Short mmCIF file of C-alpha atoms in Angstrom, two decimals:
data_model
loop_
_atom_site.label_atom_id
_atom_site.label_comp_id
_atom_site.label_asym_id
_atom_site.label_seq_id
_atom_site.Cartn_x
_atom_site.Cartn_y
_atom_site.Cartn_z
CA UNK E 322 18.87 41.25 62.41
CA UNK E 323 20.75 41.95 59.23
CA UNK E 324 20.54 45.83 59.35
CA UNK E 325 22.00 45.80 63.10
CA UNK E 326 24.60 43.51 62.33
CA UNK E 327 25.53 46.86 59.77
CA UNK E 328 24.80 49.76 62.17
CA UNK E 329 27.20 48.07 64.67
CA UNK E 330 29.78 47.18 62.26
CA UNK E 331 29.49 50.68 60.88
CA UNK E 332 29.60 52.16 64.79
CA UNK E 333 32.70 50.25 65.07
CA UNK E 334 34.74 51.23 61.83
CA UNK E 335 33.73 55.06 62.66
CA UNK E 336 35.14 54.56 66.24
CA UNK E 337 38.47 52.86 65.36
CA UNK E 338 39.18 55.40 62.91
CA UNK E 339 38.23 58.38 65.46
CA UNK E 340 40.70 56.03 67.76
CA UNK E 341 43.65 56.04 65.05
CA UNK E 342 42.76 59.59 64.03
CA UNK E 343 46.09 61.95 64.61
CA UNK E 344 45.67 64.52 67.27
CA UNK E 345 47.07 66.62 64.31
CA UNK E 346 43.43 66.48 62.52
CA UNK E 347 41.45 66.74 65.67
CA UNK E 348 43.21 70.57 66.25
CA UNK E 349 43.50 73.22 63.44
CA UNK E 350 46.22 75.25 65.25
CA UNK E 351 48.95 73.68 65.47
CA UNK E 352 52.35 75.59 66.17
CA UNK E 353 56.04 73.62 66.43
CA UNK E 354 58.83 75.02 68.53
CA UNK E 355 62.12 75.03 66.59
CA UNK E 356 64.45 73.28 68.88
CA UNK E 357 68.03 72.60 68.59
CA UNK E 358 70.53 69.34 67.69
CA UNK E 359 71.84 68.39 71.07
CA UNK E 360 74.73 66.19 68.43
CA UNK E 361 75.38 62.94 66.59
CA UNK E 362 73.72 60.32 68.83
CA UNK E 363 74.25 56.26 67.84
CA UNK E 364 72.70 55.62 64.46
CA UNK E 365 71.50 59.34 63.88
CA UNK E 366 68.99 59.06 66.34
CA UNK E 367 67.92 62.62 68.77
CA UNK E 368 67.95 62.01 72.58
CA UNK E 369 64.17 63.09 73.73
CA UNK E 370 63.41 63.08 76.91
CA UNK E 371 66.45 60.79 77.93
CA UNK E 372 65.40 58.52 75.15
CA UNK E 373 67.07 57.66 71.40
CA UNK E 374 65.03 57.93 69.25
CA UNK E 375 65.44 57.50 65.39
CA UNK E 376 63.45 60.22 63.00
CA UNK E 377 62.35 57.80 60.17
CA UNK E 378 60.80 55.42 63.20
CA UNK E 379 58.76 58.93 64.28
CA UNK E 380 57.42 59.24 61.20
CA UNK E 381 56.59 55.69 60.04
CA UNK E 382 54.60 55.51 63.80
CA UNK E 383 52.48 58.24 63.01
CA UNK E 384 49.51 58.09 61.37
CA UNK E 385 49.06 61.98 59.88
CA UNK E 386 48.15 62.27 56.14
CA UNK E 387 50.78 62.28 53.43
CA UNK E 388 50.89 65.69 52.76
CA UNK E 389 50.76 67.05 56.33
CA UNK E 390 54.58 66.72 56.42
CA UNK E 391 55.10 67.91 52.77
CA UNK E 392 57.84 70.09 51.80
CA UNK E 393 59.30 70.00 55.24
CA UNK E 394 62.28 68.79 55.06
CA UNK E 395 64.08 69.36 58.86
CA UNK E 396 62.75 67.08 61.61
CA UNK E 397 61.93 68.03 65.00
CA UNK E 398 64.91 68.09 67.13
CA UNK E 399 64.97 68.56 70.91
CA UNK E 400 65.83 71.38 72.83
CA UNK E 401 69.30 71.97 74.10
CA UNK E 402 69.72 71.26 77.78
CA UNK E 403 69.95 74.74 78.94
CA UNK E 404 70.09 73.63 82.88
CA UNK E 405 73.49 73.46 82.40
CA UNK E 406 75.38 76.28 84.53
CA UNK E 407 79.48 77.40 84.08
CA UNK E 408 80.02 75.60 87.71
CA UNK E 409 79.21 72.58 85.55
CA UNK E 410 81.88 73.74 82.83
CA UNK E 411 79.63 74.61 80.41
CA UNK E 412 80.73 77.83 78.21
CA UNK E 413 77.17 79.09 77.75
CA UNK E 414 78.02 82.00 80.33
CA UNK E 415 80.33 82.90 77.97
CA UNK E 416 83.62 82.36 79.21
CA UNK E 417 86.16 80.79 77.76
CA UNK E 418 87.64 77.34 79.09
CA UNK E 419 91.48 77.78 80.43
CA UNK E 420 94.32 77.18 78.58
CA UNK E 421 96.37 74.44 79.90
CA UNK E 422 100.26 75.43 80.94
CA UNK E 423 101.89 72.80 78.03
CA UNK E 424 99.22 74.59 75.21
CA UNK E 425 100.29 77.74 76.48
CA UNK E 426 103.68 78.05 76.17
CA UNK E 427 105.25 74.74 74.23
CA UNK E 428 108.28 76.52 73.23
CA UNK E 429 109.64 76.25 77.27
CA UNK E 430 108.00 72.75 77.79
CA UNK E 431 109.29 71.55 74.49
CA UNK E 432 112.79 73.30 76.33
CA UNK E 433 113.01 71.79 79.41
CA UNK E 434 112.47 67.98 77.80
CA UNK E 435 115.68 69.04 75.75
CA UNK E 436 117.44 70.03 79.10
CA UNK E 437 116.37 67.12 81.17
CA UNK E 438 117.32 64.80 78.51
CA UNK E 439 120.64 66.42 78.28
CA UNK E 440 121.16 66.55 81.77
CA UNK E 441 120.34 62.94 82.31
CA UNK E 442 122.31 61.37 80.05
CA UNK E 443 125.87 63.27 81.25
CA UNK E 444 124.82 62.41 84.41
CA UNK E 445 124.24 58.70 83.49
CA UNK E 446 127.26 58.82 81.36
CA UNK E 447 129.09 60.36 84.64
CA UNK E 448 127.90 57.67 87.24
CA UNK E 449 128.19 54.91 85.03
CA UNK E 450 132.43 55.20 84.36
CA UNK E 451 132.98 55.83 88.30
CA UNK E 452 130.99 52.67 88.71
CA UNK E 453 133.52 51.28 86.08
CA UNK E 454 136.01 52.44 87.61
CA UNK E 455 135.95 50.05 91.29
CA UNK E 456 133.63 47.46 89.16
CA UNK E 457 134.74 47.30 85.37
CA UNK E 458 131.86 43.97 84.87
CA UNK E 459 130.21 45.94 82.01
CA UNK E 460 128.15 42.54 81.07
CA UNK E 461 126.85 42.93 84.67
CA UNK E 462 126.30 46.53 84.54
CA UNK E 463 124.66 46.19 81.45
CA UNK E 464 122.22 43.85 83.04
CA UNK E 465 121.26 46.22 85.47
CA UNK E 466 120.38 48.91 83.67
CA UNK E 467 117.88 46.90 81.68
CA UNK E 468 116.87 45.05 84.90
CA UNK E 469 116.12 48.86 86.24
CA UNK E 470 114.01 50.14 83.28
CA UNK E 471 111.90 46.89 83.07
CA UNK E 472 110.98 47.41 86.67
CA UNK E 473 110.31 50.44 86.18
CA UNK E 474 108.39 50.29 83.25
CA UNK E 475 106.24 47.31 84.32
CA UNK E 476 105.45 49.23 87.96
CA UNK E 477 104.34 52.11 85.42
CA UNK E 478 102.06 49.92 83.84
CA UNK E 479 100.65 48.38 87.24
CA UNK E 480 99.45 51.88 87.74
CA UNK E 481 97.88 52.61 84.46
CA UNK E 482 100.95 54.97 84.00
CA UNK E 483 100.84 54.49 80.94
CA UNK E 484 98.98 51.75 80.06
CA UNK E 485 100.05 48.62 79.07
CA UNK E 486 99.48 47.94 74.94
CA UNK E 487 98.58 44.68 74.12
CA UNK E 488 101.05 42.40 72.00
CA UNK E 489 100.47 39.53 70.06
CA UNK E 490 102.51 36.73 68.35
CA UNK E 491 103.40 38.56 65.06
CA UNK E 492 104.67 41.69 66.52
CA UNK E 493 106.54 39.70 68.84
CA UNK E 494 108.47 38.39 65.91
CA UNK E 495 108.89 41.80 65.04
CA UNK E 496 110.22 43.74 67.62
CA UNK E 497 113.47 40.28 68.66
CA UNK E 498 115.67 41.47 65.66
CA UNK E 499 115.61 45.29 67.15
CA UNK E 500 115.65 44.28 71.04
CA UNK E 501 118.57 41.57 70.43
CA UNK E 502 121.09 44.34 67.79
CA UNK E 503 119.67 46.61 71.03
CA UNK E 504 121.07 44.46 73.69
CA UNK E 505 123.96 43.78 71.53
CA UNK E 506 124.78 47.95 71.07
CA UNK E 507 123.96 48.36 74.73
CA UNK E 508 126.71 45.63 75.96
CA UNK E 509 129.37 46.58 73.65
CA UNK E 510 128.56 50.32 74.60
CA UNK E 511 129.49 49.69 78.04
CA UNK E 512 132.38 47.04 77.34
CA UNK E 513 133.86 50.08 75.67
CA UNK E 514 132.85 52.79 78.59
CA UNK E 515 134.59 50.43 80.87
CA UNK E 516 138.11 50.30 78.69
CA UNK E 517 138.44 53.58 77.26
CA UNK E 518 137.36 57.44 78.07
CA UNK E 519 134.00 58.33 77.92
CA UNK E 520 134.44 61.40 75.49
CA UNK E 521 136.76 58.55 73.06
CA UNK E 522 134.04 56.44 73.39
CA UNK E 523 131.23 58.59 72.26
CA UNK E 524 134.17 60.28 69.45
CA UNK E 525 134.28 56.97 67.70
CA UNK E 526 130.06 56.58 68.38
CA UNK E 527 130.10 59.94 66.01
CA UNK E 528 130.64 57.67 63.07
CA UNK E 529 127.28 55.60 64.06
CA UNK E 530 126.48 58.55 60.64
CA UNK E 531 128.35 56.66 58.65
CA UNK E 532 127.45 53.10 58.98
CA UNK E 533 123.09 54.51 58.68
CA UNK E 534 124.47 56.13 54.81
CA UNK E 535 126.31 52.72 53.70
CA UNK E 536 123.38 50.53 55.22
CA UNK E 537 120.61 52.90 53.70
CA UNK E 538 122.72 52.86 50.47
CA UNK E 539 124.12 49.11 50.23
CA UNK E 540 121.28 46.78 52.29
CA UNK E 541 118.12 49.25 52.18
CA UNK E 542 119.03 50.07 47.99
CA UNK E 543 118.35 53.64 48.62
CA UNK E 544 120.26 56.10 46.70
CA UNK E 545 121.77 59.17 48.72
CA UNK E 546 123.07 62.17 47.34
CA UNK E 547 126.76 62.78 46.97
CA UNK E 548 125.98 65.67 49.17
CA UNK E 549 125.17 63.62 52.12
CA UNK E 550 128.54 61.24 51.38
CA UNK E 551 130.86 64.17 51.24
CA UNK E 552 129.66 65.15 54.77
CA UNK E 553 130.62 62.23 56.05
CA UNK E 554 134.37 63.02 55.18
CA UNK E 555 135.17 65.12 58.28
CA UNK E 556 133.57 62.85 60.40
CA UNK E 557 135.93 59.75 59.25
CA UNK E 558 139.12 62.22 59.11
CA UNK E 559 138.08 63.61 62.75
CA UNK E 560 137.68 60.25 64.31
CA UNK E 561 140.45 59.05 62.73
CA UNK E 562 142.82 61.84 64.17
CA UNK E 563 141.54 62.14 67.17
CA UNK E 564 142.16 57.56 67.84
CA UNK E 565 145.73 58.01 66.57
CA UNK E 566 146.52 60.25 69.87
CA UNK E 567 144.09 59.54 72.07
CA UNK E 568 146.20 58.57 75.12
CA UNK E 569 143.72 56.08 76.80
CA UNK E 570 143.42 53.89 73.64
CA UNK E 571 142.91 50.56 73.21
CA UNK E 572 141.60 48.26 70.92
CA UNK E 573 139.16 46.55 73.36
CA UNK E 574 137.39 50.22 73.87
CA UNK E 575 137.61 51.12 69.51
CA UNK E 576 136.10 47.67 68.34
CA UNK E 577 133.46 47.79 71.00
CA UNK E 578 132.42 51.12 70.12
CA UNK E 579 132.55 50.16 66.32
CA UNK E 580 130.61 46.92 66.88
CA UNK E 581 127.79 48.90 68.93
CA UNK E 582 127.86 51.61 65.75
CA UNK E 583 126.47 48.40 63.57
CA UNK E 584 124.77 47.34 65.98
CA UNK E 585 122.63 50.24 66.07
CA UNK E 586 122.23 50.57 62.40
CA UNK E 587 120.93 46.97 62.64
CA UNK E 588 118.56 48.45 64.97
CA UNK E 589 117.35 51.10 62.98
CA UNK E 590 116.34 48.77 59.69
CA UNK E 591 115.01 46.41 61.93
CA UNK E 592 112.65 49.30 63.62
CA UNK E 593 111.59 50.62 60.12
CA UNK E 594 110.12 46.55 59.44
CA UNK E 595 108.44 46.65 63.41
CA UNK E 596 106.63 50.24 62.35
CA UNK E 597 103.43 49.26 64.90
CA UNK E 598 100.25 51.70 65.85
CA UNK E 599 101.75 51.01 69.38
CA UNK E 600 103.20 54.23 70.95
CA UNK E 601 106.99 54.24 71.62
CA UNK E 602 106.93 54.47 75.41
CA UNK E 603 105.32 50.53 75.18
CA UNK E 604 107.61 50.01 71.90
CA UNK E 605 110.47 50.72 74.11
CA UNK E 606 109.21 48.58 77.12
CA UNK E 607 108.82 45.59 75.20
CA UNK E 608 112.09 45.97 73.83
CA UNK E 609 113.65 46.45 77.16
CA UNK E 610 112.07 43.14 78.28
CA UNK E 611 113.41 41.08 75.14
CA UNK E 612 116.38 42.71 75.85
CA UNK E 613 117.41 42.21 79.51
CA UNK E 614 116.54 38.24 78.42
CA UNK E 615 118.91 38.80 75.46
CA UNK E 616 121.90 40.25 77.75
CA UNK E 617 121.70 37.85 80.75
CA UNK E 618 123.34 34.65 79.50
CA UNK E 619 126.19 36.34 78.05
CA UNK E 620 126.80 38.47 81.16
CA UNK E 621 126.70 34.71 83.46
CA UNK E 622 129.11 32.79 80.72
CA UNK E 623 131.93 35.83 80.72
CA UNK E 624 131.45 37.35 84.23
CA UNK E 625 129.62 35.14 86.27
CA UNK E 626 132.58 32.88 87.59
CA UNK E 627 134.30 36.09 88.74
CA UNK E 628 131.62 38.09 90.41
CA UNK E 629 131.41 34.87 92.27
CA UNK E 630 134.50 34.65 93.69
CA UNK E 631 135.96 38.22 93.85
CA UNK E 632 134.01 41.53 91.99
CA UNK E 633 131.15 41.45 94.03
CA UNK E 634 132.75 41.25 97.33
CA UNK E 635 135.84 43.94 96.23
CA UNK E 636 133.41 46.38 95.23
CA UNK E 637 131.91 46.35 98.34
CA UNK E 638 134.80 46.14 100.18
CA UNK E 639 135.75 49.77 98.34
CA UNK E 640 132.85 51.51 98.54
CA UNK E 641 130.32 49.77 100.78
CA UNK E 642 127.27 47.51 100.44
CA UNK E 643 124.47 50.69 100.15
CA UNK E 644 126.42 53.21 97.55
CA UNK E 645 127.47 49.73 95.41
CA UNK E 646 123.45 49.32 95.74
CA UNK E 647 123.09 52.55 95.02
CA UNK E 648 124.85 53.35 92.60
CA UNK E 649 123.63 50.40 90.08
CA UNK E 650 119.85 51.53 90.90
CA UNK E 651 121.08 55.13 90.39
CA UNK E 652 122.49 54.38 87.18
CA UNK E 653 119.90 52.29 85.57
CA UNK E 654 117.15 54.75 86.47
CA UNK E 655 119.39 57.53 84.89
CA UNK E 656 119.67 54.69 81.53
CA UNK E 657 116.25 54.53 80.79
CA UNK E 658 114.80 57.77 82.25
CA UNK E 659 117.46 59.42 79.74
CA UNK E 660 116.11 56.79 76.92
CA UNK E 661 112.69 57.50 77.66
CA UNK E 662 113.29 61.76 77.70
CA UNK E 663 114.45 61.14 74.23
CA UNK E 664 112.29 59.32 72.70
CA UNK E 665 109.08 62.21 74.55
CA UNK E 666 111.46 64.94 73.01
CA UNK E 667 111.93 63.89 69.55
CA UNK E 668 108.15 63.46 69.39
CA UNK E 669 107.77 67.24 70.03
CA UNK E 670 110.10 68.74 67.59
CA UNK E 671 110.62 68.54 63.86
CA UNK E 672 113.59 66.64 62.19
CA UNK E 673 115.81 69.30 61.83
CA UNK E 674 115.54 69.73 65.25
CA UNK E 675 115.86 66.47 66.19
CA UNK E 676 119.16 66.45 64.07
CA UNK E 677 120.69 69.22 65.89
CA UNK E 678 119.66 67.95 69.33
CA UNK E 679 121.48 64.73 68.84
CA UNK E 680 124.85 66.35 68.08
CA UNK E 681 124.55 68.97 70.84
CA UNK E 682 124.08 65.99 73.26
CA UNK E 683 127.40 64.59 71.93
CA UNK E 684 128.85 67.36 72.60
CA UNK E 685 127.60 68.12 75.86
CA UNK E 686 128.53 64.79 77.07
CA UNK E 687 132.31 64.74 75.75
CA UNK E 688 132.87 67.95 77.28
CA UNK E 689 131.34 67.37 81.03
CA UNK E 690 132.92 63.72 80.88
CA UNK E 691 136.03 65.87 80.48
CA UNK E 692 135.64 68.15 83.03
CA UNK E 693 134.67 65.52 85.58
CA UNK E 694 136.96 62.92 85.01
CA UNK E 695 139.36 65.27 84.20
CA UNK E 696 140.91 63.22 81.17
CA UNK E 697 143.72 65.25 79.59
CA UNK E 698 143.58 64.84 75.85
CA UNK E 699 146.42 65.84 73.28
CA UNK E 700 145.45 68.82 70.88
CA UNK E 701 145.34 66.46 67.97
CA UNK E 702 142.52 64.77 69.55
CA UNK E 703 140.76 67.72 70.40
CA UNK E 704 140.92 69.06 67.06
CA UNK E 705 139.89 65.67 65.62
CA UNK E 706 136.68 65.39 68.02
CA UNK E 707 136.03 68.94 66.81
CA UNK E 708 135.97 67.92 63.16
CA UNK E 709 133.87 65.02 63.95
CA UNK E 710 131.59 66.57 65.04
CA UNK E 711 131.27 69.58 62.81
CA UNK E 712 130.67 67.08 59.86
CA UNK E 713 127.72 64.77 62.39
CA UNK E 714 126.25 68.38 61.88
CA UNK E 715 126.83 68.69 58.67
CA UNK E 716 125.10 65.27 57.92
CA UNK E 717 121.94 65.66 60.37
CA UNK E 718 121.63 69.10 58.50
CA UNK E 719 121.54 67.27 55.01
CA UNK E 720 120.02 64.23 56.43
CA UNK E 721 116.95 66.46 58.06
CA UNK E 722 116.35 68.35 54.78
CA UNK E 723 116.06 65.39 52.88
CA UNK E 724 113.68 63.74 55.28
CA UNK E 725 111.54 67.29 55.07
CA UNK E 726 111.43 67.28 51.64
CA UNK E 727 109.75 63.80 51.32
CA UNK E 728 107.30 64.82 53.89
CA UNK E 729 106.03 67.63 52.28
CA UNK E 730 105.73 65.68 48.95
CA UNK E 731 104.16 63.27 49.88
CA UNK E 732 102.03 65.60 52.01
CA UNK E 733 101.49 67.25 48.44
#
């Protein structure tokens, strides 16, 4: 009994080994087919077969001898999918994948975002004085340019075009203190739009320069060369000739401008605390929002009573219930389609650029505003408006170098 209990225990040991015996032992020949990495798959495993596998799981599942695997240090790896064909888009034929129109030539893309912004904003700046000019409500107008852009902007993200960023609580708190000195710039902008010329508006908007330097140098504590000061001279002497003769001057039109010149600096040190991952096309939606919020109580307190009882119904009376209509969608599309160009062109180019964009765009707009409205200006003011803007050049120049210069040390 004893001795069978052994020969069966014995018959089973030699079968469960010949069981877990790797098919590697059983054949002499064995030959492996170098295959290639199909690419990093979750956790390092290889795709086999459809399947993820992980190498150090292939290895601790098999049951080969220790030194069947010695010295070789590469692990099988699957073959490349070669079913793939160029209908598919692979490249394996050998051609090459096209080259998109914007890779191709960014020089003329990066050219016509300069052009359209340009050509937007005298044509906003155009529409929006003859809309002053039958309806001077700029709180009103003001409102609807926001009102405009926030449609549009939350239609745009209804359609995934682009889509909406997610904000929370804390960058809420951020992005108030830039949307209200926003709203603020944007009314008093258009308060002085509505009293004075267009090209003596954006004239005195040549020292917005100015107030940046003293905030960067007085609030901000950073020190600026005397360099960047003395180009700021011409711009003060310029402005200052051109408002002595300026024949449609008044001091509603100068202290709006100046108050939407602080404004705006305001604006920019508030922007530099809000600095978000979030791209600027939602940046500037958000601040829209906050903004159009910001400018409608002011616009009911100091306009409301009369666009009750007389500016609505005159305007209409004047030009008629569709262009009135019209013309306020008109010009807020133009308001923050221009915005919007602007902020997609000074993405594309370097600061320098950038620099020199901004003054050609002044410059541009004073002299169509002129030509349309057909403002006559004294040659004192011309020559001051020239000088002003020579040193805004002058300054961007400075201002751009310095900027590069930082960026390459700190690239360094």
């Amino acid at each position: 009994m004893e001795s069978r209990v052994l020969s069966r225990a014995t018959t089973t040991t030699t079968t469960i080994s010949s069981l877990r015996r790797s098919p590697l032992e059983n054949h002499q020949n064995v030959s492996f087919i170098s295959l290639k990495p199909i690419g990093a798959v979750g956790e390092g495993g290889n795709v086999i077969w459809g399947r993820q596998l992980r190498p150090a799981l292939l290895l601790e599942s098999s049951n080969a001898p220790a030194g069947l695997f010695a010295g070789k240090k590469e692990i099988l790896r699957p073959i490349l999918a070669t079913a793939s064909s160029p209908a598919e888009g692979s490249d394996s034929a050998g051609e090459a994948a096209p080259v998109r129109f914007f890779d191709r030539y960014p020089a003329l893309v990066t050219g016509f975002f300069f052009f359209m912004w340009y050509f937007l904003n005298v044509i906003f700046n155009i529409l929006n004085k003859r809309i002053y000019n039958y309806f001077p409500y700029p709180y009103f107008v003001s409102v609807i340019h926001l009102l405009v852009g926030v449609v549009y902007c939350l239609v745009s993200w209804a359609v995934g075009l682009p889509k909406r960023a997610p904000i929370d609580s804390k960058l809420l708190k951020l992005l108030i203190p830039v949307a209200v000195c926003h709203a603020l710039g944007h009314v008093t902008s258009n308060v002085s739009f509505a009293a004075v010329a267009v090209s003596f508006t954006h004239t005195i908007k040549a020292l917005e320069p100015f107030f940046n330097a003293a905030a960067s140098q007085f609030i901000l504590g950073q020190q600026l060369p005397l360099t960047l000061w003395l180009s700021l001279a011409p711009v003060v002497i310029g402005v200052s000739m051109a408002s002595l003769t300026e024949l449609s001057f008044n001091w509603t039109g100068f202290i709006s401008a100046m108050i939407s010149n602080i404004s705006f600096t305001y604006r920019s040190i508030y922007s530099k605390k809000a600095m978000t991952d979030m791209d600027s096309t939602n940046i500037y939606a958000y601040i829209s929002i906050i903004a159009l919020f910001v400018c409608i109580p002011p616009a009911i307190i100091v306009e409301g009573p009369q666009l009750i009882k007389h500016g609505l119904s005159d305007a209409i009376s004047k030009v008629g219930m569709v262009k009135f209509i019209s013309d306020l969608f008109w010009v807020g599309m133009f308001y923050h389609l221009y915005n919007q160009l602007a902020t997609n062109t000074l993405e594309r180019v370097a600061p320098l650029t950038h620099a020199v964009g901004n003054v050609l765009k002044r410059v541009f707009v004073i002299g169509f505003s002129i030509l349309a409205f057909g403002n006559k200006i004294s040659t004192q003011t011309g020559i001051g408006t020239v000088i002003a803007i020579a040193g805004v050049a002058a300054y961007s120049y400075i201002k751009a170098q310095m900027e590069e210069e930082k960026r390459q040390m700190k690239a360094a």
